[in-house]
PDB file of C-alpha atoms in Angstrom:
ATOM      1  CA  UNK A   1      92.547  58.079 112.874  1.00 42.00           C
ATOM      2  CA  UNK A   2      91.788  60.286 115.896  1.00 43.00           C
ATOM      3  CA  UNK A   3      92.581  58.789 119.370  1.00 43.00           C
ATOM      4  CA  UNK A   4      89.520  57.865 121.614  1.00 44.00           C
ATOM      5  CA  UNK A   5      91.350  58.744 124.761  1.00 43.00           C
ATOM      6  CA  UNK A   6      89.950  61.728 126.594  1.00 44.00           C
ATOM      7  CA  UNK A   7      91.615  64.642 127.159  1.00 42.00           C
ATOM      8  CA  UNK A   8      91.771  63.802 131.232  1.00 45.00           C
ATOM      9  CA  UNK A   9      93.799  60.675 130.246  1.00 46.00           C
ATOM     10  CA  UNK A  10      96.299  62.751 127.406  1.00 50.00           C
ATOM     11  CA  UNK A  11      96.857  65.451 129.988  1.00 54.00           C
ATOM     12  CA  UNK A  12      98.400  68.315 128.095  1.00 63.00           C
ATOM     13  CA  UNK A  13      98.875  67.797 124.609  1.00 68.00           C
ATOM     14  CA  UNK A  14     102.776  66.723 123.519  1.00 67.00           C
ATOM     15  CA  UNK A  15     103.400  69.717 121.507  1.00 79.00           C
ATOM     16  CA  UNK A  16     102.289  71.673 124.712  1.00 84.00           C
ATOM     17  CA  UNK A  17     104.359  70.349 127.010  1.00 88.00           C
ATOM     18  CA  UNK A  18     107.503  70.296 124.387  1.00 90.00           C
ATOM     19  CA  UNK A  19     107.137  74.153 123.636  1.00 91.00           C
ATOM     20  CA  UNK A  20     106.877  74.569 127.744  1.00 95.00           C
ATOM     21  CA  UNK A  21     109.663  72.935 128.303  1.00 96.00           C
ATOM     22  CA  UNK A  22     112.333  73.270 125.197  1.00 96.00           C
ATOM     23  CA  UNK A  23     110.534  76.631 123.633  1.00 96.00           C
ATOM     24  CA  UNK A  24     111.561  80.481 123.989  1.00 96.00           C
ATOM     25  CA  UNK A  25     108.015  81.644 124.935  1.00 97.00           C
ATOM     26  CA  UNK A  26     107.651  82.855 128.820  1.00 97.00           C
ATOM     27  CA  UNK A  27     104.369  80.966 129.622  1.00 97.00           C
ATOM     28  CA  UNK A  28     104.717  81.409 133.661  1.00 97.00           C
ATOM     29  CA  UNK A  29     102.409  79.004 135.164  1.00 97.00           C
ATOM     30  CA  UNK A  30     100.855  79.738 138.420  1.00 97.00           C
ATOM     31  CA  UNK A  31      99.273  77.410 141.013  1.00 93.00           C
ATOM     32  CA  UNK A  32      95.583  76.908 141.886  1.00 91.00           C
ATOM     33  CA  UNK A  33      96.511  79.565 144.674  1.00 93.00           C
ATOM     34  CA  UNK A  34      97.853  81.852 142.274  1.00 96.00           C
ATOM     35  CA  UNK A  35     101.472  81.422 143.512  1.00 96.00           C
ATOM     36  CA  UNK A  36     105.148  80.506 141.785  1.00 98.00           C
ATOM     37  CA  UNK A  37     107.975  79.695 144.327  1.00 98.00           C
ATOM     38  CA  UNK A  38     110.689  81.780 143.682  1.00 98.00           C
ATOM     39  CA  UNK A  39     114.305  80.923 144.838  1.00 98.00           C
ATOM     40  CA  UNK A  40     116.627  84.192 145.333  1.00 98.00           C
ATOM     41  CA  UNK A  41     120.296  83.637 144.825  1.00 98.00           C
ATOM     42  CA  UNK A  42     123.269  86.140 145.977  1.00 97.00           C
ATOM     43  CA  UNK A  43     124.362  86.928 142.171  1.00 97.00           C
ATOM     44  CA  UNK A  44     127.855  87.232 143.749  1.00 95.00           C
ATOM     45  CA  UNK A  45     128.165  84.351 146.245  1.00 94.00           C
ATOM     46  CA  UNK A  46     125.921  82.107 144.208  1.00 95.00           C
ATOM     47  CA  UNK A  47     123.969  80.660 147.594  1.00 95.00           C
ATOM     48  CA  UNK A  48     120.270  80.588 148.406  1.00 97.00           C
ATOM     49  CA  UNK A  49     119.203  83.553 150.659  1.00 98.00           C
ATOM     50  CA  UNK A  50     115.317  82.827 150.420  1.00 98.00           C
ATOM     51  CA  UNK A  51     112.727  81.124 148.997  1.00 98.00           C
ATOM     52  CA  UNK A  52     109.237  83.058 148.527  1.00 98.00           C
ATOM     53  CA  UNK A  53     106.097  83.259 146.489  1.00 97.00           C
ATOM     54  CA  UNK A  54     104.991  85.344 143.408  1.00 98.00           C
ATOM     55  CA  UNK A  55     102.035  85.996 141.922  1.00 98.00           C
ATOM     56  CA  UNK A  56     101.835  87.390 138.519  1.00 98.00           C
ATOM     57  CA  UNK A  57     101.472  91.163 139.826  1.00 98.00           C
ATOM     58  CA  UNK A  58     104.576  90.389 141.692  1.00 98.00           C
ATOM     59  CA  UNK A  59     106.795  88.912 138.621  1.00 98.00           C
ATOM     60  CA  UNK A  60     105.624  91.686 136.575  1.00 97.00           C
ATOM     61  CA  UNK A  61     106.774  94.060 138.606  1.00 97.00           C
ATOM     62  CA  UNK A  62     110.015  92.680 139.276  1.00 98.00           C
ATOM     63  CA  UNK A  63     110.628  92.287 135.497  1.00 97.00           C
ATOM     64  CA  UNK A  64     109.306  96.059 135.100  1.00 96.00           C
ATOM     65  CA  UNK A  65     111.147  97.671 137.616  1.00 97.00           C
ATOM     66  CA  UNK A  66     114.176  95.352 138.292  1.00 97.00           C
ATOM     67  CA  UNK A  67     113.562  95.117 141.949  1.00 98.00           C
ATOM     68  CA  UNK A  68     112.382  91.864 143.438  1.00 98.00           C
ATOM     69  CA  UNK A  69     108.626  91.792 144.526  1.00 98.00           C
ATOM     70  CA  UNK A  70     107.081  89.030 145.818  1.00 98.00           C
ATOM     71  CA  UNK A  71     103.420  87.886 147.177  1.00 98.00           C
ATOM     72  CA  UNK A  72     103.393  87.866 151.005  1.00 95.00           C
ATOM     73  CA  UNK A  73     101.047  85.063 151.888  1.00 91.00           C
ATOM     74  CA  UNK A  74     100.986  86.016 155.467  1.00 89.00           C
ATOM     75  CA  UNK A  75      99.570  89.740 155.092  1.00 93.00           C
ATOM     76  CA  UNK A  76      98.290  88.775 151.656  1.00 96.00           C
ATOM     77  CA  UNK A  77      99.685  91.666 149.742  1.00 97.00           C
ATOM     78  CA  UNK A  78     102.259  92.462 147.342  1.00 98.00           C
ATOM     79  CA  UNK A  79     105.644  93.117 148.857  1.00 96.00           C
ATOM     80  CA  UNK A  80     108.432  94.938 147.502  1.00 97.00           C
ATOM     81  CA  UNK A  81     111.250  93.386 148.960  1.00 97.00           C
ATOM     82  CA  UNK A  82     113.056  95.817 151.281  1.00 95.00           C
ATOM     83  CA  UNK A  83     110.584  98.557 151.651  1.00 93.00           C
ATOM     84  CA  UNK A  84     110.317  98.185 155.465  1.00 90.00           C
ATOM     85  CA  UNK A  85     113.295  96.145 156.192  1.00 90.00           C
ATOM     86  CA  UNK A  86     115.922  98.393 153.607  1.00 93.00           C
ATOM     87  CA  UNK A  87     117.093  94.549 152.199  1.00 95.00           C
ATOM     88  CA  UNK A  88     116.223  95.705 148.496  1.00 97.00           C
ATOM     89  CA  UNK A  89     116.975  92.847 145.977  1.00 98.00           C
ATOM     90  CA  UNK A  90     118.005  94.305 142.170  1.00 98.00           C
ATOM     91  CA  UNK A  91     117.489  92.025 139.967  1.00 98.00           C
ATOM     92  CA  UNK A  92     120.279  90.400 138.202  1.00 98.00           C
ATOM     93  CA  UNK A  93     118.964  87.924 136.242  1.00 98.00           C
ATOM     94  CA  UNK A  94     115.866  85.248 136.398  1.00 98.00           C
ATOM     95  CA  UNK A  95     115.677  81.895 135.411  1.00 98.00           C
ATOM     96  CA  UNK A  96     112.859  79.466 134.946  1.00 98.00           C
ATOM     97  CA  UNK A  97     112.289  75.821 135.318  1.00 98.00           C
ATOM     98  CA  UNK A  98     111.835  73.103 132.793  1.00 97.00           C
ATOM     99  CA  UNK A  99     107.925  73.272 133.788  1.00 96.00           C
ATOM    100  CA  UNK A 100     108.247  77.364 134.169  1.00 98.00           C
ATOM    101  CA  UNK A 101     106.207  77.159 137.555  1.00 97.00           C
ATOM    102  CA  UNK A 102     109.429  78.084 139.391  1.00 98.00           C
ATOM    103  CA  UNK A 103     112.208  80.947 139.391  1.00 98.00           C
ATOM    104  CA  UNK A 104     115.297  81.734 140.307  1.00 98.00           C
ATOM    105  CA  UNK A 105     116.020  85.364 141.014  1.00 98.00           C
ATOM    106  CA  UNK A 106     119.840  86.098 141.056  1.00 98.00           C
ATOM    107  CA  UNK A 107     119.780  89.357 143.121  1.00 98.00           C
ATOM    108  CA  UNK A 108     121.979  92.063 144.467  1.00 97.00           C
ATOM    109  CA  UNK A 109     121.238  92.804 147.855  1.00 96.00           C
ATOM    110  CA  UNK A 110     121.123  96.224 149.639  1.00 95.00           C
ATOM    111  CA  UNK A 111     120.818  97.468 152.970  1.00 91.00           C
ATOM    112  CA  UNK A 112     122.724  95.527 155.286  1.00 89.00           C
ATOM    113  CA  UNK A 113     123.019  92.827 152.806  1.00 88.00           C
ATOM    114  CA  UNK A 114     120.744  90.221 154.629  1.00 91.00           C
ATOM    115  CA  UNK A 115     117.827  88.703 153.023  1.00 95.00           C
ATOM    116  CA  UNK A 116     116.231  87.615 156.614  1.00 95.00           C
ATOM    117  CA  UNK A 117     113.945  89.318 158.983  1.00 92.00           C
ATOM    118  CA  UNK A 118     115.983  87.710 161.488  1.00 93.00           C
ATOM    119  CA  UNK A 119     118.760  89.610 160.589  1.00 92.00           C
ATOM    120  CA  UNK A 120     120.939  86.962 158.805  1.00 94.00           C
ATOM    121  CA  UNK A 121     122.061  87.022 155.502  1.00 95.00           C
ATOM    122  CA  UNK A 122     120.580  83.669 154.267  1.00 97.00           C
ATOM    123  CA  UNK A 123     116.913  82.384 155.722  1.00 97.00           C
ATOM    124  CA  UNK A 124     118.725  79.129 155.756  1.00 98.00           C
ATOM    125  CA  UNK A 125     120.513  79.478 158.870  1.00 97.00           C
ATOM    126  CA  UNK A 126     119.845  75.868 160.322  1.00 98.00           C
ATOM    127  CA  UNK A 127     120.571  72.557 159.215  1.00 98.00           C
ATOM    128  CA  UNK A 128     118.574  69.443 160.206  1.00 98.00           C
ATOM    129  CA  UNK A 129     120.431  66.796 162.449  1.00 97.00           C
ATOM    130  CA  UNK A 130     118.974  63.199 163.057  1.00 95.00           C
ATOM    131  CA  UNK A 131     119.818  60.864 165.371  1.00 91.00           C
ATOM    132  CA  UNK A 132     117.421  57.750 165.247  1.00 85.00           C
ATOM    133  CA  UNK A 133     113.997  58.998 164.754  1.00 83.00           C
ATOM    134  CA  UNK A 134     114.635  62.504 166.580  1.00 92.00           C
ATOM    135  CA  UNK A 135     115.287  65.403 164.545  1.00 96.00           C
ATOM    136  CA  UNK A 136     116.897  68.406 165.939  1.00 97.00           C
ATOM    137  CA  UNK A 137     118.315  71.799 164.455  1.00 98.00           C
ATOM    138  CA  UNK A 138     121.893  73.216 164.543  1.00 97.00           C
ATOM    139  CA  UNK A 139     122.918  76.712 163.711  1.00 97.00           C
ATOM    140  CA  UNK A 140     125.169  77.471 160.797  1.00 95.00           C
ATOM    141  CA  UNK A 141     124.816  80.961 160.387  1.00 77.00           C
ATOM    142  CA  UNK A 142     124.874  83.535 163.299  1.00 73.00           C
ATOM    143  CA  UNK A 143     123.077  86.849 162.795  1.00 73.00           C
ATOM    144  CA  UNK A 144     124.925  89.626 161.063  1.00 71.00           C
ATOM    145  CA  UNK A 145     126.098  92.300 163.908  1.00 63.00           C
ATOM    146  CA  UNK A 146     123.735  95.520 163.773  1.00 53.00           C
ATOM    147  CA  UNK A 147     125.331  98.685 163.377  1.00 43.00           C
TER     148      UNK A 147
ATOM    149  CA  UNK B   1      95.347  91.363 183.477  1.00 41.00           C
ATOM    150  CA  UNK B   2      94.846  89.412 180.563  1.00 43.00           C
ATOM    151  CA  UNK B   3      94.623  90.735 176.676  1.00 44.00           C
ATOM    152  CA  UNK B   4      91.393  91.211 175.378  1.00 44.00           C
ATOM    153  CA  UNK B   5      92.499  90.631 171.947  1.00 43.00           C
ATOM    154  CA  UNK B   6      91.179  87.563 170.051  1.00 44.00           C
ATOM    155  CA  UNK B   7      93.547  84.683 168.897  1.00 42.00           C
ATOM    156  CA  UNK B   8      93.130  86.010 165.546  1.00 45.00           C
ATOM    157  CA  UNK B   9      94.379  89.252 166.216  1.00 46.00           C
ATOM    158  CA  UNK B  10      97.272  88.249 167.864  1.00 50.00           C
ATOM    159  CA  UNK B  11      98.087  85.827 165.291  1.00 54.00           C
ATOM    160  CA  UNK B  12     100.932  83.101 166.726  1.00 64.00           C
ATOM    161  CA  UNK B  13     102.055  83.654 170.321  1.00 68.00           C
ATOM    162  CA  UNK B  14     105.285  85.591 170.439  1.00 67.00           C
ATOM    163  CA  UNK B  15     106.935  82.956 172.113  1.00 79.00           C
ATOM    164  CA  UNK B  16     105.774  80.352 169.302  1.00 84.00           C
ATOM    165  CA  UNK B  17     107.386  82.335 166.612  1.00 88.00           C
ATOM    166  CA  UNK B  18     110.611  83.008 168.143  1.00 90.00           C
ATOM    167  CA  UNK B  19     111.072  79.189 168.788  1.00 91.00           C
ATOM    168  CA  UNK B  20     110.298  78.511 165.360  1.00 95.00           C
ATOM    169  CA  UNK B  21     112.997  80.996 164.171  1.00 96.00           C
ATOM    170  CA  UNK B  22     115.552  80.741 167.018  1.00 96.00           C
ATOM    171  CA  UNK B  23     115.232  77.749 168.568  1.00 96.00           C
ATOM    172  CA  UNK B  24     116.603  74.076 167.791  1.00 96.00           C
ATOM    173  CA  UNK B  25     113.336  72.230 167.722  1.00 97.00           C
ATOM    174  CA  UNK B  26     112.608  70.880 164.150  1.00 97.00           C
ATOM    175  CA  UNK B  27     108.935  71.926 163.801  1.00 97.00           C
ATOM    176  CA  UNK B  28     108.206  71.767 160.000  1.00 97.00           C
ATOM    177  CA  UNK B  29     105.804  73.732 158.351  1.00 97.00           C
ATOM    178  CA  UNK B  30     103.155  72.278 155.775  1.00 97.00           C
ATOM    179  CA  UNK B  31     100.875  74.359 153.607  1.00 93.00           C
ATOM    180  CA  UNK B  32      97.254  73.701 153.147  1.00 91.00           C
ATOM    181  CA  UNK B  33      97.643  71.654 150.507  1.00 93.00           C
ATOM    182  CA  UNK B  34      99.880  69.568 152.986  1.00 96.00           C
ATOM    183  CA  UNK B  35     103.421  70.681 151.120  1.00 96.00           C
ATOM    184  CA  UNK B  36     106.314  72.479 151.563  1.00 98.00           C
ATOM    185  CA  UNK B  37     108.916  73.603 148.895  1.00 98.00           C
ATOM    186  CA  UNK B  38     112.556  71.870 148.865  1.00 98.00           C
ATOM    187  CA  UNK B  39     115.143  73.360 146.706  1.00 98.00           C
ATOM    188  CA  UNK B  40     117.773  70.893 145.669  1.00 98.00           C
ATOM    189  CA  UNK B  41     121.431  71.906 145.338  1.00 98.00           C
ATOM    190  CA  UNK B  42     124.464  70.369 143.786  1.00 97.00           C
ATOM    191  CA  UNK B  43     126.691  69.577 146.834  1.00 97.00           C
ATOM    192  CA  UNK B  44     129.804  69.595 145.599  1.00 95.00           C
ATOM    193  CA  UNK B  45     128.807  72.561 142.887  1.00 94.00           C
ATOM    194  CA  UNK B  46     126.855  74.689 145.159  1.00 95.00           C
ATOM    195  CA  UNK B  47     123.856  75.289 141.854  1.00 95.00           C
ATOM    196  CA  UNK B  48     120.364  74.801 142.314  1.00 97.00           C
ATOM    197  CA  UNK B  49     119.318  71.571 140.391  1.00 98.00           C
ATOM    198  CA  UNK B  50     115.634  71.920 141.076  1.00 98.00           C
ATOM    199  CA  UNK B  51     112.534  73.326 143.010  1.00 98.00           C
ATOM    200  CA  UNK B  52     109.963  70.185 144.330  1.00 98.00           C
ATOM    201  CA  UNK B  53     107.434  70.109 147.351  1.00 97.00           C
ATOM    202  CA  UNK B  54     107.620  67.302 150.220  1.00 98.00           C
ATOM    203  CA  UNK B  55     104.508  66.216 152.088  1.00 98.00           C
ATOM    204  CA  UNK B  56     105.753  65.025 155.485  1.00 98.00           C
ATOM    205  CA  UNK B  57     106.117  61.598 154.492  1.00 98.00           C
ATOM    206  CA  UNK B  58     108.384  62.317 151.603  1.00 98.00           C
ATOM    207  CA  UNK B  59     110.412  64.490 154.612  1.00 98.00           C
ATOM    208  CA  UNK B  60     110.571  61.375 156.832  1.00 97.00           C
ATOM    209  CA  UNK B  61     111.246  58.892 154.226  1.00 97.00           C
ATOM    210  CA  UNK B  62     114.196  61.479 152.904  1.00 98.00           C
ATOM    211  CA  UNK B  63     115.481  61.582 156.678  1.00 97.00           C
ATOM    212  CA  UNK B  64     115.096  58.224 157.556  1.00 96.00           C
ATOM    213  CA  UNK B  65     116.784  56.724 154.073  1.00 97.00           C
ATOM    214  CA  UNK B  66     119.097  59.793 153.019  1.00 97.00           C
ATOM    215  CA  UNK B  67     117.670  59.330 149.770  1.00 98.00           C
ATOM    216  CA  UNK B  68     115.535  62.573 148.507  1.00 98.00           C
ATOM    217  CA  UNK B  69     111.983  61.704 148.313  1.00 98.00           C
ATOM    218  CA  UNK B  70     109.396  63.947 146.969  1.00 98.00           C
ATOM    219  CA  UNK B  71     105.607  64.463 146.612  1.00 98.00           C
ATOM    220  CA  UNK B  72     104.773  64.449 142.644  1.00 95.00           C
ATOM    221  CA  UNK B  73     101.788  67.003 142.089  1.00 91.00           C
ATOM    222  CA  UNK B  74     101.303  66.033 138.682  1.00 89.00           C
ATOM    223  CA  UNK B  75     100.870  62.282 139.942  1.00 93.00           C
ATOM    224  CA  UNK B  76      99.547  62.650 143.356  1.00 96.00           C
ATOM    225  CA  UNK B  77     102.195  60.364 144.528  1.00 97.00           C
ATOM    226  CA  UNK B  78     105.326  60.079 146.753  1.00 98.00           C
ATOM    227  CA  UNK B  79     108.281  60.018 144.231  1.00 96.00           C
ATOM    228  CA  UNK B  80     111.763  58.515 145.363  1.00 97.00           C
ATOM    229  CA  UNK B  81     113.638  60.434 142.837  1.00 97.00           C
ATOM    230  CA  UNK B  82     115.584  58.230 140.509  1.00 95.00           C
ATOM    231  CA  UNK B  83     113.291  55.453 140.815  1.00 93.00           C
ATOM    232  CA  UNK B  84     112.757  55.847 136.918  1.00 90.00           C
ATOM    233  CA  UNK B  85     115.749  57.785 135.779  1.00 90.00           C
ATOM    234  CA  UNK B  86     118.430  56.882 137.685  1.00 93.00           C
ATOM    235  CA  UNK B  87     119.094  60.218 138.856  1.00 95.00           C
ATOM    236  CA  UNK B  88     119.049  59.407 142.622  1.00 97.00           C
ATOM    237  CA  UNK B  89     119.745  62.496 144.726  1.00 98.00           C
ATOM    238  CA  UNK B  90     121.878  61.360 148.026  1.00 98.00           C
ATOM    239  CA  UNK B  91     121.377  63.639 150.994  1.00 98.00           C
ATOM    240  CA  UNK B  92     124.280  65.317 152.505  1.00 98.00           C
ATOM    241  CA  UNK B  93     122.683  68.239 154.452  1.00 98.00           C
ATOM    242  CA  UNK B  94     119.257  69.171 154.852  1.00 98.00           C
ATOM    243  CA  UNK B  95     118.710  72.997 156.043  1.00 98.00           C
ATOM    244  CA  UNK B  96     115.468  74.779 156.953  1.00 98.00           C
ATOM    245  CA  UNK B  97     114.402  78.505 156.581  1.00 98.00           C
ATOM    246  CA  UNK B  98     113.696  80.718 159.570  1.00 97.00           C
ATOM    247  CA  UNK B  99     109.824  79.929 159.561  1.00 96.00           C
ATOM    248  CA  UNK B 100     110.330  76.218 158.693  1.00 98.00           C
ATOM    249  CA  UNK B 101     108.122  75.880 155.821  1.00 97.00           C
ATOM    250  CA  UNK B 102     110.769  75.502 153.261  1.00 98.00           C
ATOM    251  CA  UNK B 103     114.301  73.099 152.742  1.00 98.00           C
ATOM    252  CA  UNK B 104     117.239  73.302 150.893  1.00 98.00           C
ATOM    253  CA  UNK B 105     118.805  70.006 150.442  1.00 98.00           C
ATOM    254  CA  UNK B 106     122.390  69.676 149.443  1.00 98.00           C
ATOM    255  CA  UNK B 107     122.615  66.590 147.241  1.00 98.00           C
ATOM    256  CA  UNK B 108     124.584  63.929 145.810  1.00 97.00           C
ATOM    257  CA  UNK B 109     123.387  63.480 142.387  1.00 96.00           C
ATOM    258  CA  UNK B 110     123.536  59.795 141.017  1.00 95.00           C
ATOM    259  CA  UNK B 111     123.141  58.233 137.522  1.00 91.00           C
ATOM    260  CA  UNK B 112     124.004  60.273 134.880  1.00 89.00           C
ATOM    261  CA  UNK B 113     124.773  63.422 137.088  1.00 88.00           C
ATOM    262  CA  UNK B 114     121.452  65.337 136.038  1.00 91.00           C
ATOM    263  CA  UNK B 115     118.366  66.270 137.521  1.00 95.00           C
ATOM    264  CA  UNK B 116     115.981  67.262 135.105  1.00 95.00           C
ATOM    265  CA  UNK B 117     113.765  64.998 133.266  1.00 92.00           C
ATOM    266  CA  UNK B 118     114.626  67.009 130.069  1.00 93.00           C
ATOM    267  CA  UNK B 119     118.125  65.877 130.092  1.00 92.00           C
ATOM    268  CA  UNK B 120     119.907  68.693 131.842  1.00 94.00           C
ATOM    269  CA  UNK B 121     121.823  69.077 134.685  1.00 94.00           C
ATOM    270  CA  UNK B 122     119.625  71.288 136.348  1.00 97.00           C
ATOM    271  CA  UNK B 123     115.666  72.305 135.897  1.00 97.00           C
ATOM    272  CA  UNK B 124     116.971  76.196 135.253  1.00 98.00           C
ATOM    273  CA  UNK B 125     118.368  76.090 132.142  1.00 97.00           C
ATOM    274  CA  UNK B 126     116.623  79.272 130.613  1.00 98.00           C
ATOM    275  CA  UNK B 127     116.864  82.706 131.575  1.00 98.00           C
ATOM    276  CA  UNK B 128     113.570  85.176 130.853  1.00 98.00           C
ATOM    277  CA  UNK B 129     115.199  88.340 128.941  1.00 97.00           C
ATOM    278  CA  UNK B 130     112.967  91.216 128.536  1.00 95.00           C
ATOM    279  CA  UNK B 131     112.595  94.163 125.702  1.00 91.00           C
ATOM    280  CA  UNK B 132     109.764  96.331 126.899  1.00 85.00           C
ATOM    281  CA  UNK B 133     106.691  94.665 127.867  1.00 83.00           C
ATOM    282  CA  UNK B 134     107.955  91.604 125.927  1.00 92.00           C
ATOM    283  CA  UNK B 135     109.573  88.956 127.766  1.00 96.00           C
ATOM    284  CA  UNK B 136     111.187  85.837 125.804  1.00 97.00           C
ATOM    285  CA  UNK B 137     113.509  83.052 127.209  1.00 98.00           C
ATOM    286  CA  UNK B 138     116.991  81.934 125.938  1.00 97.00           C
ATOM    287  CA  UNK B 139     118.817  79.124 126.965  1.00 97.00           C
ATOM    288  CA  UNK B 140     122.154  78.841 129.048  1.00 95.00           C
ATOM    289  CA  UNK B 141     122.503  75.245 129.379  1.00 77.00           C
ATOM    290  CA  UNK B 142     122.640  72.581 126.629  1.00 73.00           C
ATOM    291  CA  UNK B 143     120.838  69.378 127.389  1.00 73.00           C
ATOM    292  CA  UNK B 144     123.502  66.748 128.358  1.00 71.00           C
ATOM    293  CA  UNK B 145     124.945  64.081 125.896  1.00 63.00           C
ATOM    294  CA  UNK B 146     123.398  60.647 125.837  1.00 53.00           C
ATOM    295  CA  UNK B 147     125.246  57.689 125.995  1.00 43.00           C
TER     296      UNK B 147
END
């Protein structure tokens, strides 16, 4: 006997969730804004360089060329990382998470070895320090020396 | 003489961008949906466990309690990680990126040591393999044994 529950109550069909999470089909899921999060990791050092966004075109271009492409939310444009900065990112491996709406890109960095437009290796160069209700930042990585 | 350019043309004032990127004030920036991306890293092993989202309440609760809270987009609710799974995440250090719209949480994992609801340590247990235009997934991490 068929369930009388509506599709909204059921959510995705059980088979669909299982396929997405346990299957071998690549079914990238983009949000209502057409974007998915991509975390870039330094393939040799293993640390997080940056968090950015990809739309479907950026993902396709990344896989087709082996060079990281993102979607720039501030400029509203496809962005081949390194085009202006020289800080290219060559794809070593792309991973996808359980529900296929986030990517992990293991990359080799070109140019000066940095990923951040502020001149640092990683965009995550400050930590949050709390004191009661107050929160302040502290630097953990200085800018790289510029040649 | 004052510039005749409109605020829209100018974007954020130069001082505002500099403060956000080079200052010590914590000025977390949430998107139009009220959310910012948070990447959880295993503090002892250094690898990425999961990517999730925080709204301002989740960020405040995380800093106030030292236990990771996220915003569940699928459930539309504040979510203290581990409440149902036992897979708690204790905050060791929180980092923020250059424009303060993404967080990196270094965490100690509780429960069975996993972060993924599928029973794996990390949500990133598959890599993308390409062959011409076709893309398929391959497993890189098996599920943990359940006791």
